[in-house]
Short mmCIF file of C-alpha atoms in Angstrom, two decimals:
data_model
loop_
_atom_site.label_atom_id
_atom_site.label_comp_id
_atom_site.label_asym_id
_atom_site.label_seq_id
_atom_site.Cartn_x
_atom_site.Cartn_y
_atom_site.Cartn_z
CA MET A 1 3.50 30.08 -16.09
CA HIS A 2 6.36 27.63 -16.35
CA ALA A 3 5.92 24.14 -15.01
CA HIS A 4 7.54 20.78 -15.50
CA GLN A 5 6.75 17.59 -13.69
CA SER A 6 7.00 13.89 -14.21
CA GLY A 7 5.79 10.87 -12.30
CA ASN A 8 4.90 7.22 -12.58
CA ASP A 9 1.63 6.82 -10.76
CA GLY A 10 -1.06 8.29 -12.95
CA GLY A 11 -1.86 10.93 -10.36
CA THR A 12 -2.54 14.59 -10.73
CA GLY A 13 -1.49 17.88 -9.25
CA ARG A 14 1.38 20.25 -9.84
CA THR A 15 3.32 22.31 -7.38
CA ALA A 16 5.78 25.17 -7.63
CA PRO A 17 9.48 24.31 -7.37
CA GLU A 18 10.86 24.20 -3.85
CA SER A 19 14.34 23.71 -2.48
CA GLY A 20 15.90 20.40 -3.48
CA THR A 21 18.40 20.44 -0.60
CA ARG A 22 16.20 19.64 2.40
CA ASP A 23 17.73 16.94 4.64
CA HIS A 24 20.83 17.14 2.49
CA SER A 25 24.32 16.27 3.75
CA ALA A 26 27.09 18.36 2.21
CA VAL A 27 29.78 16.66 0.12
CA ARG A 28 33.23 18.08 -0.66
CA LEU A 29 34.88 17.17 -3.95
CA LEU A 30 38.60 17.34 -4.69
CA VAL A 31 38.88 17.39 -8.50
CA ARG A 32 41.89 17.21 -10.78
CA ARG A 33 42.80 16.35 -14.36
CA HIS A 34 44.63 13.14 -15.17
CA ALA A 35 48.44 13.18 -15.34
CA GLU A 36 50.28 13.48 -18.64
CA SER A 37 49.42 10.82 -21.22
CA GLU A 38 51.40 9.65 -24.23
CA TRP A 39 49.07 11.52 -26.55
CA ASN A 40 49.47 14.68 -24.47
CA ALA A 41 53.22 14.35 -25.00
CA GLN A 42 52.63 13.97 -28.74
CA ALA A 43 50.29 17.01 -28.87
CA ARG A 44 47.59 14.66 -30.14
CA ILE A 45 43.88 15.34 -29.58
CA GLN A 46 42.44 12.58 -27.41
CA GLY A 47 38.82 13.58 -26.93
CA GLY A 48 36.75 10.56 -25.99
CA ASN A 49 39.50 8.05 -26.84
CA THR A 50 40.06 6.02 -23.68
CA ALA A 51 43.17 4.04 -24.71
CA PRO A 52 46.23 6.34 -24.41
CA PRO A 53 48.21 5.47 -21.23
CA LEU A 54 50.24 7.75 -18.97
CA THR A 55 53.82 8.59 -19.81
CA GLY A 56 56.50 7.63 -17.31
CA ALA A 57 56.65 11.26 -16.22
CA GLY A 58 52.87 11.32 -15.82
CA ALA A 59 52.84 8.20 -13.67
CA ALA A 60 55.60 9.64 -11.47
CA GLU A 61 53.71 12.93 -11.06
CA ALA A 62 50.53 11.07 -10.08
CA ALA A 63 52.45 9.06 -7.47
CA ARG A 64 54.03 12.22 -5.99
CA TRP A 65 50.67 13.93 -5.84
CA ALA A 66 49.02 10.96 -4.13
CA ALA A 67 51.83 10.73 -1.57
CA GLY A 68 51.34 14.40 -0.69
CA LEU A 69 47.66 14.11 0.14
CA PRO A 70 46.89 14.43 3.88
CA ASP A 71 46.38 11.16 5.71
CA ASP A 72 43.60 12.05 8.15
CA ALA A 73 39.94 11.44 8.85
CA ALA A 74 39.02 13.95 6.15
CA GLY A 75 40.55 11.76 3.45
CA PRO A 76 38.38 10.56 0.57
CA ARG A 77 35.90 7.77 1.06
CA THR A 78 35.30 7.37 -2.69
CA ILE A 79 37.81 7.81 -5.51
CA TRP A 80 36.18 8.50 -8.87
CA SER A 81 37.69 8.20 -12.33
CA SER A 82 36.56 8.21 -15.90
CA ASP A 83 36.85 4.95 -17.80
CA ALA A 84 39.92 6.22 -19.71
CA VAL A 85 43.23 4.48 -18.99
CA ARG A 86 44.99 7.78 -18.30
CA ALA A 87 42.45 8.87 -15.69
CA HIS A 88 42.12 5.46 -14.06
CA ALA A 89 45.92 5.17 -13.69
CA THR A 90 46.08 8.62 -12.07
CA ALA A 91 43.28 7.73 -9.66
CA GLY A 92 44.93 4.36 -9.00
CA ALA A 93 47.90 6.10 -7.38
CA VAL A 94 45.53 7.69 -4.87
CA ALA A 95 43.62 4.45 -4.41
CA ARG A 96 46.82 2.63 -3.42
CA ARG A 97 47.66 5.45 -1.02
CA PHE A 98 44.34 5.11 0.83
CA GLY A 99 43.59 1.42 0.26
CA LEU A 100 40.40 2.14 -1.67
CA PRO A 101 39.07 0.93 -5.02
CA VAL A 102 38.68 3.22 -8.02
CA VAL A 103 35.07 3.75 -9.07
CA SER A 104 35.10 4.25 -12.85
CA THR A 105 32.27 5.91 -14.74
CA ALA A 106 31.96 7.04 -18.34
CA LEU A 107 30.15 10.13 -17.03
CA LEU A 108 33.55 11.66 -16.19
CA GLY A 109 34.96 11.05 -19.69
CA GLU A 110 36.46 13.74 -21.87
CA VAL A 111 34.28 15.55 -24.37
CA GLY A 112 34.14 13.81 -27.73
CA ALA A 113 36.19 15.69 -30.34
CA GLY A 114 34.55 14.19 -33.44
CA VAL A 115 36.65 14.34 -36.60
CA LEU A 116 39.62 15.79 -34.69
CA GLU A 117 40.20 12.79 -32.44
CA GLY A 118 43.53 11.10 -33.02
CA LEU A 119 45.03 13.99 -34.98
CA THR A 120 47.95 16.07 -33.77
CA HIS A 121 47.21 19.75 -33.45
CA THR A 122 49.31 20.40 -36.55
CA GLU A 123 47.36 17.80 -38.55
CA ALA A 124 44.01 19.12 -37.29
CA ALA A 125 44.90 22.72 -38.13
CA ASP A 126 45.93 21.64 -41.63
CA ARG A 127 42.99 19.34 -42.44
CA PHE A 128 40.17 21.04 -40.50
CA PRO A 129 41.28 24.62 -39.78
CA ALA A 130 37.83 25.95 -38.84
CA HIS A 131 37.06 22.98 -36.58
CA HIS A 132 40.51 23.19 -34.98
CA ARG A 133 39.87 26.84 -34.12
CA VAL A 134 36.67 25.76 -32.37
CA TRP A 135 38.65 23.17 -30.38
CA THR A 136 41.37 25.60 -29.31
CA ALA A 137 38.76 28.21 -28.29
CA ARG A 138 37.86 25.87 -25.40
CA GLY A 139 34.12 26.45 -25.80
CA ASP A 140 31.24 24.26 -26.95
CA LEU A 141 32.14 21.89 -29.77
CA ASP A 142 28.74 21.75 -31.49
CA ALA A 143 30.24 22.99 -34.77
CA ILE A 144 32.69 20.08 -35.03
CA PRO A 145 31.21 17.07 -36.89
CA GLY A 146 30.78 14.13 -34.53
CA ALA A 147 31.74 16.10 -31.41
CA GLU A 148 29.70 16.09 -28.21
CA PRO A 149 27.38 19.12 -27.94
CA GLY A 150 27.87 21.47 -25.01
CA ASP A 151 24.49 20.77 -23.42
CA ARG A 152 25.16 17.02 -23.38
CA LEU A 153 28.54 17.57 -21.74
CA GLN A 154 26.90 19.76 -19.11
CA ALA A 155 24.12 17.17 -18.65
CA ARG A 156 26.82 14.60 -17.84
CA VAL A 157 28.30 17.01 -15.31
CA ILE A 158 24.91 17.51 -13.65
CA ALA A 159 24.18 13.76 -13.68
CA PHE A 160 27.47 13.11 -11.90
CA LEU A 161 26.91 15.86 -9.34
CA ALA A 162 23.40 14.61 -8.64
CA ALA A 163 24.52 10.98 -8.32
CA ALA A 164 27.60 11.62 -6.18
CA THR A 165 26.66 14.69 -4.15
CA GLY A 166 22.88 15.03 -4.48
CA PRO A 167 20.18 13.47 -2.27
CA GLY A 168 21.69 10.43 -0.54
CA GLY A 169 25.11 10.94 -2.13
CA ALA A 170 26.89 11.46 1.18
CA ASP A 171 25.47 8.19 2.54
CA LEU A 172 26.47 6.26 -0.58
CA TYR A 173 29.91 7.75 -1.26
CA GLY A 174 30.96 9.77 1.79
CA THR A 175 31.22 13.48 2.52
CA SER A 176 34.74 13.64 1.04
CA GLN A 177 35.27 12.37 -2.50
CA LEU A 178 38.13 12.62 -4.99
CA VAL A 179 37.56 12.92 -8.74
CA VAL A 180 40.04 12.39 -11.61
CA THR A 181 38.72 13.54 -14.97
CA HIS A 182 39.72 15.46 -18.14
CA ALA A 183 40.25 19.05 -19.19
CA ALA A 184 36.94 19.90 -20.85
CA PHE A 185 34.87 17.98 -18.33
CA LEU A 186 36.83 19.58 -15.48
CA ARG A 187 36.22 23.06 -16.92
CA CYS A 188 32.50 22.40 -17.30
CA LEU A 189 32.27 20.81 -13.85
CA VAL A 190 33.94 23.68 -12.02
CA ASN A 191 31.96 26.31 -13.91
CA THR A 192 28.62 24.58 -13.50
CA ALA A 193 29.19 24.08 -9.78
CA HIS A 194 30.00 27.79 -9.41
CA ARG A 195 27.07 28.76 -11.69
CA TRP A 196 29.44 30.38 -14.18
CA PRO A 197 29.13 29.96 -17.98
CA ARG A 198 30.46 26.49 -18.74
CA SER A 199 33.25 27.72 -21.05
CA THR A 200 34.72 30.22 -18.58
CA PRO A 201 38.52 29.68 -18.44
CA VAL A 202 39.69 27.78 -15.35
CA ALA A 203 42.96 26.03 -14.51
CA VAL A 204 43.06 22.63 -16.24
CA ALA A 205 46.77 21.81 -16.22
CA HIS A 206 47.66 18.26 -15.27
CA ASP A 207 48.52 19.25 -11.71
CA ALA A 208 45.66 21.75 -11.24
CA VAL A 209 43.36 20.88 -8.32
CA HIS A 210 39.91 22.32 -7.50
CA HIS A 211 37.91 22.03 -4.29
CA LEU A 212 34.13 22.11 -4.64
CA ASP A 213 32.18 22.50 -1.41
CA ASP A 214 28.63 21.13 -1.48
CA PRO A 215 28.20 21.45 -5.26
CA TRP A 216 24.64 20.07 -5.23
CA ARG A 217 23.44 22.91 -3.00
CA ALA A 218 25.43 25.38 -5.11
CA LEU A 219 23.34 24.35 -8.14
CA SER A 220 20.21 25.63 -6.31
CA PRO A 221 18.07 22.68 -7.42
CA GLY A 222 14.33 23.24 -7.26
CA ARG A 223 12.13 20.29 -6.35
CA LEU A 224 9.35 19.73 -8.90
CA GLY A 225 6.08 17.95 -8.28
CA ARG A 226 4.69 16.19 -5.26
CA THR A 227 7.04 14.79 -2.64
CA TRP A 228 5.58 11.29 -3.05
CA ARG A 229 6.84 11.09 -6.60
CA PRO A 230 10.38 9.96 -7.43
CA ALA A 231 12.63 12.94 -6.73
CA VAL A 232 12.60 15.40 -9.66
CA HIS A 233 14.61 18.63 -9.64
CA ARG A 234 15.05 21.56 -11.96
CA VAL A 235 18.60 22.88 -12.33
CA ASP A 236 19.19 26.17 -14.16
CA THR A 237 22.63 27.20 -15.39
CA ALA A 238 24.42 30.39 -16.33
CA ASP A 239 24.24 29.25 -19.96
CA ASN A 240 20.48 29.85 -19.97
CA THR A 241 19.94 26.12 -20.16
CA GLY A 242 17.67 24.35 -17.71
CA TYR A 243 17.75 20.64 -16.93
CA VAL A 244 15.39 18.22 -15.24
CA VAL A 245 17.13 15.75 -12.92
CA LYS A 246 15.20 12.67 -11.85
CA VAL A 247 16.12 9.92 -9.39
CA MET A 248 14.56 6.62 -10.45
CA PRO A 249 14.58 3.73 -7.94
CA GLY A 250 15.59 0.33 -9.29
CA PHE A 251 16.76 1.45 -12.74
CA GLY A 252 20.47 1.19 -11.95
CA THR A 253 20.71 -2.58 -11.45
CA GLY A 254 21.01 -5.67 -13.62
CA GLY A 255 21.71 -3.88 -16.87
CA GLY A 256 18.46 -1.94 -16.50
CA LEU A 257 20.07 1.43 -17.13
CA ARG A 258 21.65 0.31 -20.40
CA ARG A 259 18.34 -1.10 -21.65
CA TYR A 260 16.57 2.06 -20.49
CA ARG A 261 19.03 4.31 -22.36
CA ASP A 262 18.73 2.25 -25.55
CA LEU A 263 14.94 2.28 -25.46
CA GLN A 264 14.74 5.97 -24.59
CA ARG A 265 17.02 6.87 -27.48
CA THR A 266 14.66 5.14 -29.90
CA VAL A 267 11.26 6.15 -28.56
CA CYS A 268 12.16 9.77 -27.79
CA ALA A 269 13.36 10.27 -31.34
CA ALA A 270 10.19 8.67 -32.70
CA THR A 271 7.73 10.62 -30.54
CA GLY A 272 9.42 14.01 -30.24
CA THR A 273 9.77 13.69 -26.48
CA PRO A 274 12.73 15.59 -24.94
CA PRO A 275 15.68 13.19 -25.26
CA LEU A 276 17.58 11.64 -22.41
CA LEU A 277 20.88 13.58 -22.27
CA ALA A 278 22.67 11.66 -19.51
CA ALA A 279 22.06 8.89 -17.00
CA ALA A 280 24.02 7.50 -14.06
CA ALA A 281 23.63 4.36 -11.95
CA ARG A 282 24.05 4.71 -8.18
CA ALA A 283 25.28 2.27 -5.56
CA ASP A 284 21.80 1.87 -4.05
CA GLY A 285 20.39 0.54 -7.35
CA SER A 286 18.72 3.79 -8.34
CA ALA A 287 19.58 5.84 -11.40
CA VAL A 288 19.83 9.56 -12.11
CA THR A 289 18.52 10.83 -15.46
CA VAL A 290 18.94 14.28 -16.99
CA ARG A 291 16.82 15.87 -19.71
CA ARG A 292 16.46 19.39 -21.04
CA PHE A 293 13.86 21.48 -19.19
CA VAL A 294 10.91 22.29 -21.43
CA PRO A 295 9.27 25.68 -20.71
CA GLY A 296 5.52 25.53 -20.99
CA ALA A 297 2.15 25.76 -19.31
CA ALA A 298 0.60 22.96 -17.31
CA LEU A 299 -2.71 21.67 -18.63
CA GLY A 300 -5.70 22.31 -16.40
CA HIS A 301 -7.82 19.60 -14.86
CA ARG A 302 -11.05 21.14 -16.16
CA LEU A 303 -10.89 21.47 -19.92
CA GLY A 304 -13.75 21.90 -22.32
CA PRO A 305 -14.64 19.13 -24.78
CA ASP A 306 -12.83 20.83 -27.68
CA ALA A 307 -9.57 20.94 -25.72
CA GLU A 308 -10.03 17.32 -24.63
CA TRP A 309 -10.56 16.19 -28.24
CA GLU A 310 -7.38 18.05 -29.22
CA LEU A 311 -5.53 16.27 -26.40
CA LEU A 312 -6.90 12.87 -27.44
CA ARG A 313 -5.78 13.50 -31.00
CA PHE A 314 -2.30 14.37 -29.69
CA TYR A 315 -2.17 11.18 -27.60
CA ASP A 316 -3.38 9.05 -30.51
CA ASP A 317 -0.66 10.55 -32.71
CA PHE A 318 1.88 9.94 -29.93
CA ASN A 319 0.82 6.29 -29.71
CA ALA A 320 1.01 5.89 -33.48
CA ARG A 321 4.56 7.24 -33.49
CA LEU A 322 5.46 4.98 -30.59
CA ALA A 323 4.06 1.96 -32.41
CA ALA A 324 6.17 2.82 -35.46
CA ALA A 325 9.41 3.21 -33.45
CA PRO A 326 12.06 0.67 -34.56
CA VAL A 327 12.17 -1.17 -31.25
CA ALA A 328 13.48 -4.70 -31.74
CA ASP A 329 11.58 -6.04 -28.73
CA PRO A 330 8.56 -3.90 -27.77
CA VAL A 331 8.50 -5.46 -24.32
CA MET A 332 12.17 -4.75 -23.44
CA GLY A 333 11.71 -6.17 -19.94
CA LEU A 334 9.17 -3.47 -19.10
CA ARG A 335 6.42 -4.00 -16.55
CA SER A 336 3.26 -4.75 -18.54
CA LEU A 337 -0.38 -4.15 -17.69
CA GLY A 338 -0.66 -7.78 -16.60
CA ASP A 339 2.45 -7.44 -14.44
CA ARG A 340 0.95 -4.38 -12.74
CA VAL A 341 -2.33 -6.15 -12.08
CA ASP A 342 -0.54 -9.22 -10.67
CA LEU A 343 1.58 -7.00 -8.41
CA ALA A 344 -1.52 -5.25 -7.10
CA LEU A 345 -3.25 -8.56 -6.39
CA ARG A 346 -0.27 -9.72 -4.33
CA GLY A 347 -0.41 -6.57 -2.20
CA PRO A 348 -2.61 -5.48 0.70
CA ASP A 349 -6.36 -5.76 0.23
CA ASP A 350 -8.35 -2.59 -0.46
CA GLU A 351 -11.30 -1.48 -2.59
CA ALA A 352 -9.18 -1.17 -5.73
CA VAL A 353 -7.59 -4.60 -5.27
CA ARG A 354 -10.99 -6.19 -4.71
CA GLN A 355 -12.32 -4.75 -7.97
CA LEU A 356 -9.17 -5.79 -9.83
CA ARG A 357 -9.52 -9.29 -8.41
CA ALA A 358 -13.11 -9.46 -9.67
CA LEU A 359 -11.96 -8.44 -13.15
CA ALA A 360 -9.07 -10.91 -13.20
CA ALA A 361 -11.38 -13.72 -12.08
CA ASP A 362 -12.76 -13.68 -15.61
CA SER A 363 -10.25 -15.81 -17.50
CA ARG A 364 -10.88 -13.89 -20.72
CA LEU A 365 -10.08 -10.57 -19.06
CA ASP A 366 -7.06 -12.02 -17.29
CA ALA A 367 -5.72 -13.23 -20.64
CA LEU A 368 -6.47 -9.81 -22.16
CA PHE A 369 -4.54 -7.99 -19.41
CA HIS A 370 -1.50 -10.23 -19.97
CA GLU A 371 -1.19 -9.59 -23.70
CA ARG A 372 2.03 -7.68 -24.48
CA THR A 373 1.60 -6.72 -28.12
CA HIS A 374 1.33 -2.91 -28.00
CA LEU A 375 3.40 -0.32 -26.18
CA THR A 376 2.13 2.91 -24.62
CA ASP A 377 2.93 5.18 -21.69
CA PHE A 378 1.08 4.19 -18.52
CA ASP A 379 1.29 7.85 -17.45
CA LEU A 380 -0.27 9.25 -20.61
CA HIS A 381 -2.06 12.02 -18.74
CA ARG A 382 -2.20 15.79 -18.40
CA ASP A 383 0.36 16.13 -15.63
CA ASN A 384 3.06 14.77 -17.94
CA THR A 385 1.98 16.93 -20.87
CA LEU A 386 2.76 20.60 -21.45
CA ARG A 387 1.75 23.25 -23.90
CA THR A 388 4.98 24.95 -24.92
CA ASP A 389 5.41 28.68 -25.25
CA GLY A 390 4.91 28.17 -28.98
CA GLY A 391 1.52 26.50 -28.43
CA ARG A 392 2.66 22.94 -29.15
CA LEU A 393 1.67 20.00 -26.95
CA VAL A 394 4.61 17.89 -25.77
CA ARG A 395 5.16 14.91 -23.49
CA ILE A 396 7.94 15.60 -21.01
CA ASP A 397 9.21 12.08 -20.35
CA LEU A 398 8.64 8.43 -21.18
CA ASP A 399 9.56 6.79 -17.89
CA SER A 400 6.46 4.60 -17.56
CA LEU A 401 6.35 2.70 -20.84
CA CYS A 402 4.01 -0.25 -20.46
CA PRO A 403 3.14 -3.08 -22.90
CA GLY A 404 -0.44 -4.31 -23.12
CA PRO A 405 -3.13 -5.53 -25.55
CA ARG A 406 -4.08 -3.85 -28.83
CA LEU A 407 -6.50 -1.29 -27.32
CA TRP A 408 -4.30 -0.52 -24.31
CA ALA A 409 -2.78 2.56 -25.94
CA ARG A 410 -6.20 4.04 -26.69
CA ALA A 411 -7.40 3.25 -23.17
CA CYS A 412 -4.50 5.19 -21.62
CA ALA A 413 -5.09 8.02 -24.10
CA LEU A 414 -8.75 8.30 -23.09
CA VAL A 415 -7.87 8.26 -19.39
CA GLY A 416 -5.37 11.08 -19.84
CA ALA A 417 -7.47 13.14 -22.24
CA SER A 418 -10.74 13.11 -20.32
CA ALA A 419 -11.87 10.02 -18.37
CA LEU A 420 -9.79 10.76 -15.26
CA TYR A 421 -10.76 14.41 -14.95
CA PRO A 422 -13.89 16.32 -13.96
CA ALA A 423 -15.91 18.04 -16.67
CA GLY A 424 -14.93 21.56 -17.64
CA PRO A 425 -16.98 24.20 -19.44
CA GLY A 426 -19.19 22.96 -22.25
CA ASP A 427 -21.53 20.05 -22.79
CA PRO A 428 -20.25 17.00 -20.84
CA ALA A 429 -22.00 14.72 -23.31
CA GLY A 430 -19.47 15.83 -25.91
CA ARG A 431 -16.42 14.68 -23.92
CA PRO A 432 -14.25 12.04 -25.65
CA HIS A 433 -14.70 9.22 -23.14
CA VAL A 434 -18.46 9.80 -22.95
CA ARG A 435 -18.74 9.67 -26.73
CA LEU A 436 -16.42 6.71 -27.21
CA LEU A 437 -16.83 4.38 -24.24
CA GLY A 438 -20.60 3.89 -24.33
CA GLY A 439 -22.41 1.31 -26.40
CA GLY A 440 -22.55 -2.44 -26.60
CA SER A 441 -20.01 -3.32 -29.25
CA ASP A 442 -17.30 -5.83 -28.33
CA ARG A 443 -14.67 -3.19 -28.94
CA ALA A 444 -16.34 -0.66 -26.63
CA ARG A 445 -16.71 -3.27 -23.88
CA GLU A 446 -13.05 -4.30 -24.18
CA LEU A 447 -11.95 -0.71 -24.01
CA ARG A 448 -14.07 -0.06 -20.92
CA HIS A 449 -12.41 -3.01 -19.18
CA LEU A 450 -8.96 -1.61 -20.00
CA VAL A 451 -9.88 1.90 -18.88
CA ARG A 452 -11.28 0.46 -15.65
CA ALA A 453 -8.08 -1.51 -15.02
CA ARG A 454 -5.98 1.63 -15.58
CA LEU A 455 -8.15 3.69 -13.20
CA LEU A 456 -8.12 0.96 -10.53
CA LEU A 457 -4.31 0.77 -10.66
CA GLY A 458 -4.17 4.54 -10.14
CA LEU A 459 -6.67 4.32 -7.27
CA ARG A 460 -4.64 1.56 -5.64
CA PHE A 461 -1.51 3.73 -5.75
CA PHE A 462 -3.17 6.55 -3.85
CA LEU A 463 -4.91 4.24 -1.37
CA ALA A 464 -1.48 2.77 -0.51
CA LEU A 465 0.11 6.20 -0.24
CA PRO A 466 0.84 7.03 3.44
CA GLY A 467 -1.00 10.34 3.82
CA GLY A 468 -1.89 12.94 1.24
CA GLY A 469 -3.53 10.63 -1.28
CA GLU A 470 -7.19 10.85 -0.38
CA GLY A 471 -7.95 13.78 -2.68
CA TYR A 472 -6.49 11.91 -5.62
CA ALA A 473 -8.26 8.70 -4.62
CA ALA A 474 -11.53 10.64 -4.76
CA LEU A 475 -10.70 11.72 -8.30
CA TYR A 476 -10.24 8.12 -9.37
CA ARG A 477 -13.41 6.99 -7.58
CA ALA A 478 -15.42 9.62 -9.43
CA ALA A 479 -13.96 8.52 -12.76
CA LEU A 480 -14.77 4.88 -12.00
CA ALA A 481 -18.34 5.77 -11.06
CA GLU A 482 -18.81 7.59 -14.36
CA LEU A 483 -17.35 4.61 -16.21
CA THR A 484 -19.87 2.33 -14.50
CA ALA A 485 -22.66 4.54 -15.81
CA LEU A 486 -21.25 4.13 -19.32
CA ASP A 487 -21.47 0.35 -18.90
CA GLN A 488 -25.24 0.61 -19.38
CA PRO A 489 -26.34 -0.70 -22.80
CA ASP A 490 -26.71 1.95 -25.49
CA GLN A 491 -30.15 1.45 -26.99
CA SER A 492 -29.63 3.89 -29.84
CA ASP A 493 -28.86 2.53 -33.29
CA GLN A 494 -25.65 4.51 -33.77
CA PRO A 495 -22.51 3.68 -35.79
CA ASP A 496 -19.62 2.29 -33.80
CA ARG A 497 -18.05 5.16 -31.85
CA PHE A 498 -14.54 4.12 -32.78
CA ASP A 499 -15.42 4.42 -36.44
CA ARG A 500 -16.56 7.94 -35.64
CA LEU A 501 -13.23 8.69 -33.96
CA ASP A 502 -11.34 7.43 -37.01
CA ARG A 503 -13.49 9.63 -39.27
CA PHE A 504 -12.94 12.51 -36.83
CA HIS A 505 -9.17 12.22 -37.24
CA GLN A 506 -9.44 11.94 -41.02
CA LEU A 507 -11.60 15.05 -41.19
CA ASP A 508 -9.26 16.85 -38.80
CA GLN A 509 -6.23 16.10 -40.95
CA GLN A 510 -8.04 17.32 -44.07
CA LYS A 511 -8.99 20.60 -42.37
CA GLY A 512 -5.60 21.10 -40.72
CA GLY A 513 -7.13 21.51 -37.27
CA HIS A 514 -9.12 19.54 -34.74
CA ALA A 515 -12.78 18.80 -35.32
CA ARG A 516 -15.36 20.42 -33.09
#
């Protein structure tokens, strides 16, 4: 079984991929390479260098081409360009022709050429003969030091296609759009849209033009997960590389996407989560993100205690790595636990809001909820965790990072490992949350409050969901009822359960496996 899903609500459930083109309006792209630049005339490798301008001959060719475009209702509504001077100047000739602005995006930039950038072809062949042969082969540049890998180039292509021509693209940018880009990006774009291997030779001369009809549909995107989640699609390519494309409302405004990219780069590297390969802001304030698809099996909702302890150990290790990530500001403008509680209390009244209000009425708990000292993933649960084909557990995204108090990370780990889910085979008394949340110690009580707040926020989400959320709300209600039972004082004279968990991890590390 192969599954991949992500969300931001703490819910459960996984569905098979379905068509990602329902209610989709087709977009037609007219794509060309920029006109001749000064470095082209010098036979100099430009790569990601954005500075070289057009030659006089290049500017004249761009003007002639723009003048020859048909002036009718089918003309472009949006004119796209990379942020390179040579591409922007070429697109500017068309913009003046149609009285439209040029929309520049680094997504359309040329592939980075690493150590070859700025060298003439003669210099590159002399100094780096092997790397120059890779460049002239017009394939992936992974072997060139500092160059952009092929999968990242293709991820940029897919991010652009999703942003400009995917769901809502026609409404934002029109059904006819014109794109001015660069040779390697153009090659990858045309091939990806036709589902050909990305290095297949295509015309990339300065005056070569390609028409792409409804490229988003041509990618055959498969919708992943429930329809009430932010739109997530799987896109497979002829290069045997799969990508996960996610539309995230609100991330494309106010510098949010830049902060998101910076934070993701740090925390993904620290935690081993699949890295963010590309991201694009959209005119409606949303953002498109692209990651590598991770093949693996979804975790079941009914696991035995041994499997739940293994999962808790994985989440604890994840949180430890996250805590050690070199993030300058662990808050980074993220919505904290306290922010989420405040937002819920300002919303419509329901059973979850009433219970949250009762918790927040205690000034000590309200202060606890608003601490922002430790970072975790609000959606640290089974539906965002896979077991890979090699047997390794892996988180598939980090799109719901949430600061909170010192035990917040462990609370989310317990919710995702066992507290949210019904008991599976085996003795339910041996489940992690049953073993660790009972008792009368101050630490146990604080953790129960945090687990309750997390469960109530999940319940509120599904109560507010218009249709289809009742089954998930029942899951949260059952978890809350079990938590209430654990609130009863533990009369046994047992060591603190958290000390036992720490000893459990120490023993597990010594044995090289998870304790039973």
